Amino acid sequence: MLRSVFCSALGLLGAIYCLSASGTGLRKGPICLKDNAWGYHFKDTEGSYLLNSTEWDAMCQQPPHAILWHVTLFSLMVAASCLEVVLCGVQVVNAAIGVLCGDCRKKGTPQ
C-alpha cells in the first residue's frame, strides 16, 4: 500500500508538470514564421490569440495551420492532465487511507 502512495504521488507530480507545461505552451503560442522571422510571435498576447481563430493563417505564414495544430495538441494535453490529476489525487487519498487504516480483512480469516 505504501508503494501505491508513492507511485500515485509521482503520477500526480507528473500530471501537474504536464498541466503547467501545456498551459504555458498554449499561453506562449507556437513558433512560426511571421514577417520573415521565426519565433514566438504570440508570447506578448497573454493567450488572446486563442480567441481570434479567423486570422490564424494570416498571423502565422509558415508552417501552414500551425496555430490550429498547436491549440488542438495542447488543449488535449491540458484535458488529459486534468483527468490524470483527479485520478491520481483520488488514488493518493485511497492508498493513504489504506496505509493508515490497514486492509479490511479480519485477523482470523486465512486468505
PDB file of C-alpha atoms in Angstrom:
ATOM      1  CA  MET A   1       0.000   0.000   0.000  1.00  0.00           C
ATOM      2  CA  LEU A   2       2.843   2.376   0.758  1.00  0.00           C
ATOM      3  CA  ARG A   3       4.255   1.756  -2.719  1.00  0.00           C
ATOM      4  CA  SER A   4       0.858   2.699  -4.144  1.00  0.00           C
ATOM      5  CA  VAL A   5       1.006   6.027  -2.291  1.00  0.00           C
ATOM      6  CA  PHE A   6       4.446   6.789  -3.718  1.00  0.00           C
ATOM      7  CA  CYS A   7       3.519   5.748  -7.257  1.00  0.00           C
ATOM      8  CA  SER A   8       0.315   7.771  -7.164  1.00  0.00           C
ATOM      9  CA  ALA A   9       2.134  10.792  -5.757  1.00  0.00           C
ATOM     10  CA  LEU A  10       4.716  10.518  -8.532  1.00  0.00           C
ATOM     11  CA  GLY A  11       1.902  10.315 -11.082  1.00  0.00           C
ATOM     12  CA  LEU A  12       0.293  13.373  -9.507  1.00  0.00           C
ATOM     13  CA  LEU A  13       3.545  15.337  -9.786  1.00  0.00           C
ATOM     14  CA  GLY A  14       3.880  14.314 -13.439  1.00  0.00           C
ATOM     15  CA  ALA A  15       0.307  15.367 -14.148  1.00  0.00           C
ATOM     16  CA  ILE A  16       0.878  18.753 -12.516  1.00  0.00           C
ATOM     17  CA  TYR A  17       4.051  19.211 -14.583  1.00  0.00           C
ATOM     18  CA  CYS A  18       2.193  18.270 -17.781  1.00  0.00           C
ATOM     19  CA  LEU A  19      -0.622  20.679 -16.910  1.00  0.00           C
ATOM     20  CA  SER A  20       1.757  23.563 -16.300  1.00  0.00           C
ATOM     21  CA  ALA A  21       3.826  22.846 -19.427  1.00  0.00           C
ATOM     22  CA  SER A  22       0.706  22.547 -21.608  1.00  0.00           C
ATOM     23  CA  GLY A  23      -0.797  25.705 -20.175  1.00  0.00           C
ATOM     24  CA  THR A  24       2.436  27.581 -20.777  1.00  0.00           C
ATOM     25  CA  GLY A  25       2.570  26.265 -24.338  1.00  0.00           C
ATOM     26  CA  LEU A  26      -0.968  27.468 -25.009  1.00  0.00           C
ATOM     27  CA  ARG A  27      -0.279  30.864 -23.489  1.00  0.00           C
ATOM     28  CA  LYS A  28       3.041  31.345 -25.296  1.00  0.00           C
ATOM     29  CA  GLY A  29       1.892  30.181 -28.721  1.00  0.00           C
ATOM     30  CA  PRO A  30       3.688  28.255 -31.463  1.00  0.00           C
ATOM     31  CA  ILE A  31       6.998  29.024 -33.141  1.00  0.00           C
ATOM     32  CA  CYS A  32       6.197  30.196 -36.638  1.00  0.00           C
ATOM     33  CA  LEU A  33       7.300  32.465 -39.469  1.00  0.00           C
ATOM     34  CA  LYS A  34       5.854  35.966 -39.397  1.00  0.00           C
ATOM     35  CA  ASP A  35       7.333  38.911 -41.292  1.00  0.00           C
ATOM     36  CA  ASN A  36      10.320  36.767 -42.381  1.00  0.00           C
ATOM     37  CA  ALA A  37      11.319  35.991 -38.786  1.00  0.00           C
ATOM     38  CA  TRP A  38      10.904  32.734 -36.861  1.00  0.00           C
ATOM     39  CA  GLY A  39       9.943  32.984 -33.227  1.00  0.00           C
ATOM     40  CA  TYR A  40       7.283  33.042 -30.548  1.00  0.00           C
ATOM     41  CA  HIS A  41       5.301  35.918 -32.008  1.00  0.00           C
ATOM     42  CA  PHE A  42       2.314  35.439 -29.697  1.00  0.00           C
ATOM     43  CA  LYS A  43       4.069  35.375 -26.322  1.00  0.00           C
ATOM     44  CA  ASP A  44       3.173  39.018 -25.591  1.00  0.00           C
ATOM     45  CA  THR A  45      -0.532  38.489 -26.319  1.00  0.00           C
ATOM     46  CA  GLU A  46      -1.105  36.672 -22.991  1.00  0.00           C
ATOM     47  CA  GLY A  47      -3.040  33.959 -24.854  1.00  0.00           C
ATOM     48  CA  SER A  48      -5.510  36.328 -26.524  1.00  0.00           C
ATOM     49  CA  TYR A  49      -4.554  34.904 -29.930  1.00  0.00           C
ATOM     50  CA  LEU A  50      -6.658  31.862 -28.978  1.00  0.00           C
ATOM     51  CA  LEU A  51      -9.866  33.896 -29.319  1.00  0.00           C
ATOM     52  CA  ASN A  52      -9.124  35.160 -32.835  1.00  0.00           C
ATOM     53  CA  SER A  53      -9.296  31.967 -34.896  1.00  0.00           C
ATOM     54  CA  THR A  54     -10.314  33.734 -38.124  1.00  0.00           C
ATOM     55  CA  GLU A  55      -6.872  35.346 -38.504  1.00  0.00           C
ATOM     56  CA  TRP A  56      -4.680  32.392 -37.516  1.00  0.00           C
ATOM     57  CA  ASP A  57      -3.460  31.718 -41.067  1.00  0.00           C
ATOM     58  CA  ALA A  58      -2.669  35.398 -41.600  1.00  0.00           C
ATOM     59  CA  MET A  59      -0.794  35.642 -38.303  1.00  0.00           C
ATOM     60  CA  CYS A  60       1.463  32.674 -38.961  1.00  0.00           C
ATOM     61  CA  GLN A  61       2.784  32.301 -42.516  1.00  0.00           C
ATOM     62  CA  GLN A  62       4.779  29.058 -42.091  1.00  0.00           C
ATOM     63  CA  PRO A  63       4.181  26.209 -41.256  1.00  0.00           C
ATOM     64  CA  PRO A  64       0.613  26.129 -42.545  1.00  0.00           C
ATOM     65  CA  HIS A  65      -2.116  25.624 -39.914  1.00  0.00           C
ATOM     66  CA  ALA A  66       0.485  25.726 -37.126  1.00  0.00           C
ATOM     67  CA  ILE A  67      -1.781  27.514 -34.673  1.00  0.00           C
ATOM     68  CA  LEU A  68      -4.671  25.081 -35.162  1.00  0.00           C
ATOM     69  CA  TRP A  69      -2.362  22.109 -34.623  1.00  0.00           C
ATOM     70  CA  HIS A  70      -0.744  23.769 -31.604  1.00  0.00           C
ATOM     71  CA  VAL A  71      -4.050  24.665 -29.947  1.00  0.00           C
ATOM     72  CA  THR A  72      -5.510  21.195 -30.561  1.00  0.00           C
ATOM     73  CA  LEU A  73      -2.459  19.358 -29.214  1.00  0.00           C
ATOM     74  CA  PHE A  74      -2.022  21.442 -26.080  1.00  0.00           C
ATOM     75  CA  SER A  75      -5.755  21.569 -25.331  1.00  0.00           C
ATOM     76  CA  LEU A  76      -5.876  17.773 -25.415  1.00  0.00           C
ATOM     77  CA  MET A  77      -2.818  17.631 -23.166  1.00  0.00           C
ATOM     78  CA  VAL A  78      -4.453  20.038 -20.682  1.00  0.00           C
ATOM     79  CA  ALA A  79      -7.620  17.921 -20.632  1.00  0.00           C
ATOM     80  CA  ALA A  80      -5.686  14.656 -20.190  1.00  0.00           C
ATOM     81  CA  SER A  81      -3.507  16.059 -17.430  1.00  0.00           C
ATOM     82  CA  CYS A  82      -6.556  17.447 -15.589  1.00  0.00           C
ATOM     83  CA  LEU A  83      -8.090  13.978 -15.679  1.00  0.00           C
ATOM     84  CA  GLU A  84      -4.806  12.484 -14.502  1.00  0.00           C
ATOM     85  CA  VAL A  85      -4.612  14.965 -11.599  1.00  0.00           C
ATOM     86  CA  VAL A  86      -8.091  13.914 -10.470  1.00  0.00           C
ATOM     87  CA  LEU A  87      -7.442  10.176 -10.812  1.00  0.00           C
ATOM     88  CA  CYS A  88      -4.020  10.254  -9.160  1.00  0.00           C
ATOM     89  CA  GLY A  89      -5.328  12.510  -6.405  1.00  0.00           C
ATOM     90  CA  VAL A  90      -8.116  10.055  -5.634  1.00  0.00           C
ATOM     91  CA  GLN A  91      -5.633   7.178  -5.685  1.00  0.00           C
ATOM     92  CA  VAL A  92      -3.258   9.006  -3.309  1.00  0.00           C
ATOM     93  CA  VAL A  93      -6.105   9.513  -0.842  1.00  0.00           C
ATOM     94  CA  ASN A  94      -7.291   5.920  -1.254  1.00  0.00           C
ATOM     95  CA  ALA A  95      -3.814   4.472  -0.752  1.00  0.00           C
ATOM     96  CA  ALA A  96      -3.094   6.756   2.211  1.00  0.00           C
ATOM     97  CA  ILE A  97      -6.284   5.570   3.899  1.00  0.00           C
ATOM     98  CA  GLY A  98      -5.201   2.007   3.184  1.00  0.00           C
ATOM     99  CA  VAL A  99      -1.796   2.623   4.770  1.00  0.00           C
ATOM    100  CA  LEU A 100      -3.228   4.356   7.838  1.00  0.00           C
ATOM    101  CA  CYS A 101      -6.236   2.109   8.423  1.00  0.00           C
ATOM    102  CA  GLY A 102      -4.848  -1.172   7.153  1.00  0.00           C
ATOM    103  CA  ASP A 103      -6.711  -3.612   4.978  1.00  0.00           C
ATOM    104  CA  CYS A 104     -10.270  -4.685   5.649  1.00  0.00           C
ATOM    105  CA  ARG A 105      -9.554  -8.404   6.140  1.00  0.00           C
ATOM    106  CA  LYS A 106     -10.402  -9.885   9.506  1.00  0.00           C
ATOM    107  CA  LYS A 107      -7.457 -11.056  11.546  1.00  0.00           C
ATOM    108  CA  GLY A 108      -8.657 -14.644  11.962  1.00  0.00           C
ATOM    109  CA  THR A 109      -9.673 -15.294   8.346  1.00  0.00           C
ATOM    110  CA  PRO A 110      -6.953 -17.077   6.301  1.00  0.00           C
ATOM    111  CA  GLN A 111      -6.530 -15.888   2.737  1.00  0.00           C
TER     112      GLN A 111
END
